[in-house]
Coordinates of C-alpha atoms in Angstrom, one line a residue:
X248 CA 146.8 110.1 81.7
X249 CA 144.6 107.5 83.6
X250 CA 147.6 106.1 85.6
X251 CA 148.9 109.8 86.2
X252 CA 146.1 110.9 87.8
X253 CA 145.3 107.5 89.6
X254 CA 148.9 108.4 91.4
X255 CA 148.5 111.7 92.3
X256 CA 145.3 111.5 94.1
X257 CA 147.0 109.8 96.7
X258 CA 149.3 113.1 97.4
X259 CA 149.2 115.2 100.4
X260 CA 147.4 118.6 99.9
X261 CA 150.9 120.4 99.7
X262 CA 152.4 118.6 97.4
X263 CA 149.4 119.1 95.0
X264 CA 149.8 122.6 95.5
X265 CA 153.7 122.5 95.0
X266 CA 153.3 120.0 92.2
X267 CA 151.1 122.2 90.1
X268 CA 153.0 125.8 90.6
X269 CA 155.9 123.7 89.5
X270 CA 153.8 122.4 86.5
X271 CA 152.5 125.6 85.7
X272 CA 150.5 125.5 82.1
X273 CA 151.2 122.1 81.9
X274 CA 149.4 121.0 84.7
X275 CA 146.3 118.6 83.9
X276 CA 147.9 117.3 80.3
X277 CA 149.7 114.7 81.0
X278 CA 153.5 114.3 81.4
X279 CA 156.0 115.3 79.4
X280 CA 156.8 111.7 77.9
X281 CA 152.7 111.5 76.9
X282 CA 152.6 114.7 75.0
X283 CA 156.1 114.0 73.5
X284 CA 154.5 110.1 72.1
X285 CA 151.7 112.4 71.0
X286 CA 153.4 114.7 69.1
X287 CA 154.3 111.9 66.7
X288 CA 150.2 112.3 65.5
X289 CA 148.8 114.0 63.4
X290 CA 145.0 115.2 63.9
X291 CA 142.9 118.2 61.1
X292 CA 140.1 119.8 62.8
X293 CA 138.5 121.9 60.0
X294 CA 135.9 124.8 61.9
X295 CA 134.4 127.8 60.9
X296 CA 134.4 127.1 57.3
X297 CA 131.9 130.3 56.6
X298 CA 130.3 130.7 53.1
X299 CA 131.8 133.4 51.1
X300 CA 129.9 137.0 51.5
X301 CA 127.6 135.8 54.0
X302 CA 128.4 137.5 57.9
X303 CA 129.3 135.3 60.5
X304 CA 126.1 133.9 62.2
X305 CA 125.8 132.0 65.1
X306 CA 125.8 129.0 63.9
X307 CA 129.4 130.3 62.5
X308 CA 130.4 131.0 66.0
X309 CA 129.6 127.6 67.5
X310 CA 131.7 126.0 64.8
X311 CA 134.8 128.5 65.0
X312 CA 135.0 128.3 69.3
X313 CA 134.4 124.9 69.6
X314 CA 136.8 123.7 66.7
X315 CA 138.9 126.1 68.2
X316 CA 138.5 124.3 71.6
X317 CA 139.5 120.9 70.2
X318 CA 142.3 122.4 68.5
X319 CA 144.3 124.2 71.3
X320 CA 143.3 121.0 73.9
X321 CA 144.7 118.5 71.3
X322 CA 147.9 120.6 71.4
X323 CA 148.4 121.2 74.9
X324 CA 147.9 117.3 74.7
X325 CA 150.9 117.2 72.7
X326 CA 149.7 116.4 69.1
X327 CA 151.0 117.8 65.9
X328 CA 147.5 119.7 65.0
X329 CA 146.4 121.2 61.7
X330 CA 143.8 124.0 62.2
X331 CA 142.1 123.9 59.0
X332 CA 139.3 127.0 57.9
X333 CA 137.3 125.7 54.3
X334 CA 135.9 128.3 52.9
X335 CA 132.4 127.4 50.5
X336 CA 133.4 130.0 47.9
X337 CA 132.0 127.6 44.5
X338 CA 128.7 126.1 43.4
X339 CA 125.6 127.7 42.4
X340 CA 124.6 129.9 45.5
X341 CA 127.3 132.0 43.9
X342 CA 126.2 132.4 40.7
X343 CA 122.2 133.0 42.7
X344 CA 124.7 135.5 44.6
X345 CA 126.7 136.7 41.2
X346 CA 122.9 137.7 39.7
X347 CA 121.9 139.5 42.7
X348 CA 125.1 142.1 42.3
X349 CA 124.3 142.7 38.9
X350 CA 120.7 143.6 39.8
X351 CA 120.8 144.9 43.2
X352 CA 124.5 145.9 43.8
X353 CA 125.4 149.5 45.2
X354 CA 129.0 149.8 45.3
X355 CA 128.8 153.1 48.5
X356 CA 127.1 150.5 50.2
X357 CA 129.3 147.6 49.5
X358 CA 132.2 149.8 50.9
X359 CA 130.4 150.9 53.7
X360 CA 129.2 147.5 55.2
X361 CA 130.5 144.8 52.8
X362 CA 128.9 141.6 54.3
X363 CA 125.6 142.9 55.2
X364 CA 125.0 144.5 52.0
X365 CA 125.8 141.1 49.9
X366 CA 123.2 139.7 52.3
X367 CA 120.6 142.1 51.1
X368 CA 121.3 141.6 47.8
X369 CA 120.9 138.0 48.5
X370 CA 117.7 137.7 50.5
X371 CA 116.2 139.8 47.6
X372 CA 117.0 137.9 45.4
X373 CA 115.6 135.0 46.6
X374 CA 112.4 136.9 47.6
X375 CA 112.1 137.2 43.9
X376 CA 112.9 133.5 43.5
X377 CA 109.6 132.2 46.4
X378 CA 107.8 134.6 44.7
X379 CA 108.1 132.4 41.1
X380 CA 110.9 134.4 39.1
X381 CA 112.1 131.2 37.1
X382 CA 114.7 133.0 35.2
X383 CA 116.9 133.8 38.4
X384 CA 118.2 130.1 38.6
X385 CA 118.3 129.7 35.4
X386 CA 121.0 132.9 35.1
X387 CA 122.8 132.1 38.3
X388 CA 122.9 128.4 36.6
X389 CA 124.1 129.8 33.6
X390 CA 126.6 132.0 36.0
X391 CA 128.3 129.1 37.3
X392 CA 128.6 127.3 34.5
X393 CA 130.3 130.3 33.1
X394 CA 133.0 129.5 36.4
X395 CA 133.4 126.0 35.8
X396 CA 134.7 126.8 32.1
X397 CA 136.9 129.8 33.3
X398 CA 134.9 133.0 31.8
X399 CA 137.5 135.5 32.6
X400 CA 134.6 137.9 33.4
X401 CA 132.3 135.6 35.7
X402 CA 135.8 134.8 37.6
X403 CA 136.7 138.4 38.2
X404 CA 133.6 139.0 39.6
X405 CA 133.7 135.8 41.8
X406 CA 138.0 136.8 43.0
X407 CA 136.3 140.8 43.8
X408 CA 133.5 139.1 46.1
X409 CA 135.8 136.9 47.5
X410 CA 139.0 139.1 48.6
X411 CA 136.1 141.6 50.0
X412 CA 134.3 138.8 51.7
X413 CA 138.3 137.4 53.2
X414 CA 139.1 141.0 54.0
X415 CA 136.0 140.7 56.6
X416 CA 136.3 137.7 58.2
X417 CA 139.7 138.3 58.9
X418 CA 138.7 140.9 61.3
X419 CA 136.1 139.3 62.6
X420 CA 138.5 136.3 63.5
X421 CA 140.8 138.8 65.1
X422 CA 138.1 140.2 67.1
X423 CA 137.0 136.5 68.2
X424 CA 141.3 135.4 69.0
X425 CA 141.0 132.6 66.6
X426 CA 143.6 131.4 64.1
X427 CA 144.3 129.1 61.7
X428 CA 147.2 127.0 60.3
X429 CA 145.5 126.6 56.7
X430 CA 142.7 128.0 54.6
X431 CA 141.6 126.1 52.1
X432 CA 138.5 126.7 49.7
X433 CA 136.4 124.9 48.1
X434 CA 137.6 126.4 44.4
X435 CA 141.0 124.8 45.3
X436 CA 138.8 121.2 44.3
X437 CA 136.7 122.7 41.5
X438 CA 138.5 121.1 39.4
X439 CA 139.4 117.7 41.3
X440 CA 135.3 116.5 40.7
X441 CA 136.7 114.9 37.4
X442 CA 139.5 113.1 39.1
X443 CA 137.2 112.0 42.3
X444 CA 134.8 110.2 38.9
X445 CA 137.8 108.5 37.7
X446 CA 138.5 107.0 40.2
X447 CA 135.3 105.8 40.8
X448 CA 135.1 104.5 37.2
X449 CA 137.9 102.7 37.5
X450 CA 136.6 100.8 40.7
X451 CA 133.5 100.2 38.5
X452 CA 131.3 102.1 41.5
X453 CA 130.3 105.0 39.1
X454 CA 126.9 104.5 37.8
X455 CA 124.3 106.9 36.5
X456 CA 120.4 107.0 36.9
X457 CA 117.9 107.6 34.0
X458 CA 118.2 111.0 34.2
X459 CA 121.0 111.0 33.7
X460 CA 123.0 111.9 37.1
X461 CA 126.1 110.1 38.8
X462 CA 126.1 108.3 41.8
X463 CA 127.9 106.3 44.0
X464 CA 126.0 102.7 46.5
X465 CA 127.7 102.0 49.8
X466 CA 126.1 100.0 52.2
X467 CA 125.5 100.9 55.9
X468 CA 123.8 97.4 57.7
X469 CA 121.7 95.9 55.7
X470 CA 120.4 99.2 53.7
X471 CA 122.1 100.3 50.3
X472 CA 122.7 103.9 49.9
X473 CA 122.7 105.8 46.9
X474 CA 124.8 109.2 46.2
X475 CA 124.8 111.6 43.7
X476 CA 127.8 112.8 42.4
X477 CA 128.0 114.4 39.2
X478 CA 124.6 116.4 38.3
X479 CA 123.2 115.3 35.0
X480 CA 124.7 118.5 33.2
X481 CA 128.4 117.0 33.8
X482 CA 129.0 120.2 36.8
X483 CA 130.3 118.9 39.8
X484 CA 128.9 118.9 43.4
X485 CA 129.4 119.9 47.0
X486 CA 130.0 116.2 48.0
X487 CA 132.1 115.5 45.2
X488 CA 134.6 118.4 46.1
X489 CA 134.1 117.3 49.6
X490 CA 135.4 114.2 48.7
X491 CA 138.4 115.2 46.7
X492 CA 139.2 117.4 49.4
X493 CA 139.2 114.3 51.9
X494 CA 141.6 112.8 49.0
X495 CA 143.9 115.5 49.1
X496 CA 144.1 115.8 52.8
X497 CA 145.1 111.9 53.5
X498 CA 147.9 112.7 51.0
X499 CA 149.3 115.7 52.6
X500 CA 149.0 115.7 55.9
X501 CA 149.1 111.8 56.7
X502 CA 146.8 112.6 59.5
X503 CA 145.7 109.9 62.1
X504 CA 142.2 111.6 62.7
X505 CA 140.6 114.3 61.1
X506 CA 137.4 116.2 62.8
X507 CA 134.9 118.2 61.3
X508 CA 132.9 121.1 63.3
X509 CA 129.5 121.3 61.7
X510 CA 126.1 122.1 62.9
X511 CA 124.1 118.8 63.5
X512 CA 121.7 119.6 60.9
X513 CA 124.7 118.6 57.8
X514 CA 124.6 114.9 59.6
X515 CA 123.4 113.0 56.6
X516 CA 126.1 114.9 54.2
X517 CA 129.2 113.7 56.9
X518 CA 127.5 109.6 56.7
X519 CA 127.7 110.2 52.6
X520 CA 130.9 111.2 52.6
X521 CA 132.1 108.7 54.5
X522 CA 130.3 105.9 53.2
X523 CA 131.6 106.8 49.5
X524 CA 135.2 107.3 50.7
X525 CA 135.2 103.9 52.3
X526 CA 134.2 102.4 48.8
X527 CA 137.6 103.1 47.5
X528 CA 140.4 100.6 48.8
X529 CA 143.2 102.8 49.7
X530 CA 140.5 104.7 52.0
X531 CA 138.6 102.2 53.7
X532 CA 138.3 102.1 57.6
X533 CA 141.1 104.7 57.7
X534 CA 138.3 107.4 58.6
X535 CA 137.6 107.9 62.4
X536 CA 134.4 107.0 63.0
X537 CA 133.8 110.5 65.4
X538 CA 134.9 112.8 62.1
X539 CA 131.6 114.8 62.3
X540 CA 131.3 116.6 65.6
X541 CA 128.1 117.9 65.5
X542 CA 126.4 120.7 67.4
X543 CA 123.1 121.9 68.4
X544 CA 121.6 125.4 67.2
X545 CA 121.3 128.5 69.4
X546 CA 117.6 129.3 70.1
X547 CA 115.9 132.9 70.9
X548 CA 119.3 134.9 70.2
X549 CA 118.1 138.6 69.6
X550 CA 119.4 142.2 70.3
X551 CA 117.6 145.2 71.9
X552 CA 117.4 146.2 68.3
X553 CA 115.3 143.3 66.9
X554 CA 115.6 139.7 65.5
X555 CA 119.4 140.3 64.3
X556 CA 121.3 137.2 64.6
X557 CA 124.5 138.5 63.0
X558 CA 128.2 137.4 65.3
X559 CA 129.4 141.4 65.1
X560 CA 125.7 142.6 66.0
X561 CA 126.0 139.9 69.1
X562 CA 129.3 140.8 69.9
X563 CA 128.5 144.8 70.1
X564 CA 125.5 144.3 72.3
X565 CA 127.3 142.0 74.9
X566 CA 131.1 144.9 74.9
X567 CA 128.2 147.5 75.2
X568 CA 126.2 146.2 78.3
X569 CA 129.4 145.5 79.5
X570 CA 131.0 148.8 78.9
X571 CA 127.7 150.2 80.8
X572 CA 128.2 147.9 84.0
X573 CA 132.0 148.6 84.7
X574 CA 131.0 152.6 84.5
X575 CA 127.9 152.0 86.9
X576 CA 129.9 149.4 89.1
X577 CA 131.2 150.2 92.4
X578 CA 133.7 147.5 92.0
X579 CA 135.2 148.7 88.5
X580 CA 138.8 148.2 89.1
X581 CA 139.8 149.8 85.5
X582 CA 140.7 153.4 84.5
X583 CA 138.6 155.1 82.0
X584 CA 141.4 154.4 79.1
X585 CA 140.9 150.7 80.1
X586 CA 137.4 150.0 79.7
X587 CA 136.8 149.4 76.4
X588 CA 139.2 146.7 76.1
X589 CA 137.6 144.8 79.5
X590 CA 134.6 145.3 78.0
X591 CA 134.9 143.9 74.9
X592 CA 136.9 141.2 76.5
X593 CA 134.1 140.4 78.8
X594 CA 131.7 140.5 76.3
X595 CA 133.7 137.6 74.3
X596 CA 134.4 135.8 77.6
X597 CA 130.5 135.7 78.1
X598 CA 129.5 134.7 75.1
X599 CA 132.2 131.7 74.5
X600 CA 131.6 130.4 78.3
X601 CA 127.8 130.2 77.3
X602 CA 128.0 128.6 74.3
X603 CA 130.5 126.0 75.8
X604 CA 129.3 125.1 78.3
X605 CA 126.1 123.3 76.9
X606 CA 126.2 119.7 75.7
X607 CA 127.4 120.7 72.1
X608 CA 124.5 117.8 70.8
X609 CA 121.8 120.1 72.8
X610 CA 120.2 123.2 70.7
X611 CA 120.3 125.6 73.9
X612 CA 118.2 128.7 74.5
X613 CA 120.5 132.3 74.7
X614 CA 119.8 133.9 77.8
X615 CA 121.7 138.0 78.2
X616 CA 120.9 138.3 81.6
X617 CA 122.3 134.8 82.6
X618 CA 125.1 135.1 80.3
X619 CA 126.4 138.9 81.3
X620 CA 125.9 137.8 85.5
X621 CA 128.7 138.4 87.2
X622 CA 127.6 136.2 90.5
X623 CA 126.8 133.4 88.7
X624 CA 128.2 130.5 86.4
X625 CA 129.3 132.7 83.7
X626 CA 132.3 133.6 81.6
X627 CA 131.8 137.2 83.4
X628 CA 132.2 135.0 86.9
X629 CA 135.2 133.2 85.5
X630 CA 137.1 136.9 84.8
X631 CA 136.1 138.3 88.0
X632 CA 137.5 134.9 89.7
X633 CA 140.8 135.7 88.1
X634 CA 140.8 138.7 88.8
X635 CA 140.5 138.5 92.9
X636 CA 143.3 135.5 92.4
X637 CA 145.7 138.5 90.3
X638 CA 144.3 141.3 93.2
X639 CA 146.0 138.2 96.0
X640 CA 149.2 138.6 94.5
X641 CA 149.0 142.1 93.9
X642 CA 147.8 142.8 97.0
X643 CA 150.8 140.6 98.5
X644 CA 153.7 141.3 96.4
X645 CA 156.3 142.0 98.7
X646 CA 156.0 138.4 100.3
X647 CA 158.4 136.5 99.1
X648 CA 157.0 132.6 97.9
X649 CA 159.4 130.5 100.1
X650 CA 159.8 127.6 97.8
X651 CA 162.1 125.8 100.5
X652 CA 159.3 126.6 103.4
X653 CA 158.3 123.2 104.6
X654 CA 154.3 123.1 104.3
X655 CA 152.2 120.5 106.1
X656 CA 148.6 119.8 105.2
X657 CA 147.7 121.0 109.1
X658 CA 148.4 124.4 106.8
X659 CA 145.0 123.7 104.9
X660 CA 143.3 122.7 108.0
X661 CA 140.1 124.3 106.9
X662 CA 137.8 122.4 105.1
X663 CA 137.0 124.8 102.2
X664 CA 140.7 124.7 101.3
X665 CA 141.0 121.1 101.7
X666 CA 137.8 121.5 99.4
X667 CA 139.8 123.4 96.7
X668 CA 142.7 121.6 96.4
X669 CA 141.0 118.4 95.9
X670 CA 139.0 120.0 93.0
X671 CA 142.1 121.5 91.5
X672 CA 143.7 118.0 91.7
X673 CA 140.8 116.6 89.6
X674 CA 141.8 118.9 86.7
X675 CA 143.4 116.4 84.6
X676 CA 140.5 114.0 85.3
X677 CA 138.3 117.0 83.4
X678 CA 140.5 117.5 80.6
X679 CA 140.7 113.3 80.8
X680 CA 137.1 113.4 80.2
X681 CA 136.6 116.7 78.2
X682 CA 139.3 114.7 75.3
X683 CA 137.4 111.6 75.6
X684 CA 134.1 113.0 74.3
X685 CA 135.3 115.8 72.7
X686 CA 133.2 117.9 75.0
X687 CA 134.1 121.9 76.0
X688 CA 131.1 121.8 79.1
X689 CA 133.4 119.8 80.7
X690 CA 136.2 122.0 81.4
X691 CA 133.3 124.9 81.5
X692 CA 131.5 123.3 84.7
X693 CA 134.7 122.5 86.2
X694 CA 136.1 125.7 86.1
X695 CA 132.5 127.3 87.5
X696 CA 133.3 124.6 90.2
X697 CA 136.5 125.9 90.6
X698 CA 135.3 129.1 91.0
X699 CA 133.0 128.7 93.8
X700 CA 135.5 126.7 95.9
X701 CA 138.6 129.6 95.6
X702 CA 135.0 131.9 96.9
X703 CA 134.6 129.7 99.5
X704 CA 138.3 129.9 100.6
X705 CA 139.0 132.9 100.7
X706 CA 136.1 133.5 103.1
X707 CA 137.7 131.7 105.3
X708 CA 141.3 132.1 104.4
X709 CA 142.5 135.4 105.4
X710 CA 145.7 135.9 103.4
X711 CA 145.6 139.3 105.6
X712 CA 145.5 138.1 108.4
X713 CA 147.7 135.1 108.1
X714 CA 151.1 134.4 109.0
X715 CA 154.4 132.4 108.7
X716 CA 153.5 129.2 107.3
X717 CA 149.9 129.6 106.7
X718 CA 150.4 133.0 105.0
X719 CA 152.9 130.9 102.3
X720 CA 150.3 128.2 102.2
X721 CA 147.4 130.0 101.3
X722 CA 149.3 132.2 98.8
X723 CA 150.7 129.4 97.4
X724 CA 147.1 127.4 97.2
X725 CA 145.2 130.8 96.1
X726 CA 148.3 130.7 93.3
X727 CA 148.1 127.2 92.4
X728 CA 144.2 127.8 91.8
X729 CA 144.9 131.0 89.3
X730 CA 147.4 128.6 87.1
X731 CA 144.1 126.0 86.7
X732 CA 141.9 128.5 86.1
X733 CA 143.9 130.5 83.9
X734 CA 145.2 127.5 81.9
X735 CA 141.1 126.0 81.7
X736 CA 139.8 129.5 80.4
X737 CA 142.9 129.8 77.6
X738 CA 141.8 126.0 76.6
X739 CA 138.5 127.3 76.4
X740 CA 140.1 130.5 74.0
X741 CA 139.3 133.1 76.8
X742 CA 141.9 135.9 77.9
X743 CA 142.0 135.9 81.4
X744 CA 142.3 139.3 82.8
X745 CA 144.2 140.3 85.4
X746 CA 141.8 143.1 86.7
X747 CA 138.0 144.1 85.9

């Protein structure tokens, strides 16, 4: 991609503009024989990965969009991706969860609002637990222990919670434009612990403490780290199911990198993992060192109705302030049937285009009047950019694009288009860079740029009062500009829309 780009900034203004309507999508992602080389690869980037019957919170949005970032730009780079969704449905918080049903369950409200009301039932629970109720771990012990041995009642309880908790997110994924290739789940390895311990046993790395618990020593510099792996009561663990889940993944996928999207804050599991993985011979230094992509955590997110941090309750708020702006707007360019789809559309756009455009290390404070601005760097600004590109071509429909028109760069003599088409010509340098350091703001602040330069054309540029020529030219440059920017806010999982 380097040498592309190092070529191409040496062409004439159009021939930039011609080479990137002939690229179309493409455009910025290397050349054919690059994505063709790449499509030999094979990369897994696992995201979202909620915990069964919990709702989505924000830190469940971070993870879904920005996996969901790294998995469309690693395929419009050309690789063979696997778009992988783990689901935590086993361990103990299940049976804490399994305990709270039988206590505090209410099936009318489990129909009504299924996630929230498993919530409920959890946080009272475990109000009962800080509050020195002893017996509730021990049960929801006892409760797991019951699904590790395959109690045909404990399981049926855990499959009900389960298909109820899938049925949820499955709309919620909908609603967010985000898919998957694979689901796993964690029970899928319930039973892989033992294997993971034999193996270790037979590398003589197994040990056990004096009370009795497995664990694993790797070495990171000069410090030895120790691991538990087997709790002292023979059930298995998170890391342990973690780790035959690593195992199964090498064997069928035969992947060349493999990324996980998970909040900064699991940092310590991700070096564990790895550092017991590499103990084993047929795994060492075949893990990419950038496996854990971390992220920050969103600070001060609220709703006019109170501390609620819930994705759906986020999601409402931003499609109904939107939904209230386009019927107040002078500007609305949508029909009363069509509003509710912008709306919710812009909502999502303005939530996504906040969250990734921070540094993805950086916790980042949620702002709604910042993120719902429609004059400012927003993922509102980026629709209504669109938009005015789609109202050019609307507005111009009956001239014909003259492909064979010969175009000179005296064309873009003005210096805000000579402005723009340098910026779109830097695109691939972004997604150069946005790849490198597996970084969304990147593409987010260049589109923004982006954005502000085709504003600063058309000021200038008067498609209506242009002809010949210079009317082709600057159609062509303000259609060359909508190809970028639509392309950047798909990458970004954005629907451009085509009027607001």
């Amino acid at each position: 991609m380097k040498l592309t780009y190092c070529l191409r900034k040496f062409l004439s203004q159009h021939h930039v503009v011609r080479h990137i309507r002939k690229c179309g999508p493409s455009y910025g992602f290397g050349d054919e024989s690059n994505r063709l080389e790449n499509a030999k690869h094979i990369v897994v980037v696992e995201y979202s990965s909620p915990n069964i019957a919990k709702p989505f919170h924000m830190g469940h949005l971070r993870s879904t969009i920005l996996g969901n970032f790294l998995a469309t730009l690693y395929e419009r780079l050309g690789w063979n991706v696997i778009r992988l969704n783990y689901l935590g449905d086993w361990g103990t918080q299940f049976g804490v969860l399994a305990v709270a049903f039988k206590k505090y369950g209410d099936e009318e409200k489990l129909k009504e609002n299924p996630l929230q009301h498993l919530f409920d039932i959890y946080v009272n629970i475990n109000k009962e637990k800080s509050l020195g109720n002893k017996e509730i771990d021990k049960a929801a012990l006892e409760m797991f222990k019951r699904m590790e041995s395959g109690d045909p009642e404990a399981l049926s309880m855990w499959q009900r919670l389960k298909d109820i908790s899938l049925q949820e997110y499955d709309k919620m994924y909908e609603r967010l434009g985000v898919k998957f290739t694979e689901q796993h789940s964690e029970s899928m390895y319930k039973d892989a612990g033992v294997s993971v311990i034999d193996r270790l046993k037979k590398e003589g790395l197994f040990k056990k403490d004096d009370m009795g618990k497995g664990y694993v020593e790797f070495k990171t510099g000069a410090k030895t780290i120790p691991v538990v792996v087997l709790k002292s009561d023979g059930t298995s663990l998170y890391i342990t199911r973690e780790i035959a889940a690593l195992m199964d993944r090498f064997e069928r996928y035969r992947f060349e990198k493999i990324h996980y999207v998970v909040e900064n804050g699991q940092h310590l599991h991700f070096e564990h993992m790895y550092g017991v993985i590499n103990t084993l011979p047929e795994y060492k230094d075949r893990l990419n060192a950038d496996l854990h992509v971390k992220f920050g955590r969103v600070e001060g997110m609220s709703t006019r109705q109170g501390n609620v941090v819930f994705l759906k309750d986020i999601l409402d708020e931003a499609r109904n302030r939107m939904t209230q702006t386009l019927k107040t707007k002078s500007t609305t360019r949508v029909g009363p049937g069509e509003i509710a789809g912008t709306a919710e559309e812009l909502g999502r756009s303005a939530i996504f285009a906040q969250d990734l455009s921070q540094q993805r290390l950086k916790p980042y404070a949620f702002d709604w009047d910042r993120v719902l601005n429609f004059n400012q760097d927003s993922g509102v600004f980026l629709q209504y950019c669109h938009s005015r590109l789609c109202s050019i071509e609307r507005m111009n429909s009956e001239v014909a694009i003259l492909e064979e028109m010969v175009l000179e760069d005296e064309h873009y003599s003005v210096q805000q288009a000579a402005d723009l088409i340098n910026h779109l010509q830097e695109f691939e340098q972004a997604v150069e860079r946005s790849f490198s350091t597996l970084e969304p703001y990147v593409i987010v602040r260049y589109l923004y740029a982006l954005c502000h330069k085709v504003n600063a054309a058309y000021k200038v540029c008067r498609v209506k009062e242009a002809q010949d020529a210079k009317l082709q030219a600057y159609l062509q440059m303000f259609n060359a500009s909508r190809v970028v920017l639509s392309s950047g806010m798909e990458l970004l999982g954005l629907r451009p829309l085509e009027k607001m």
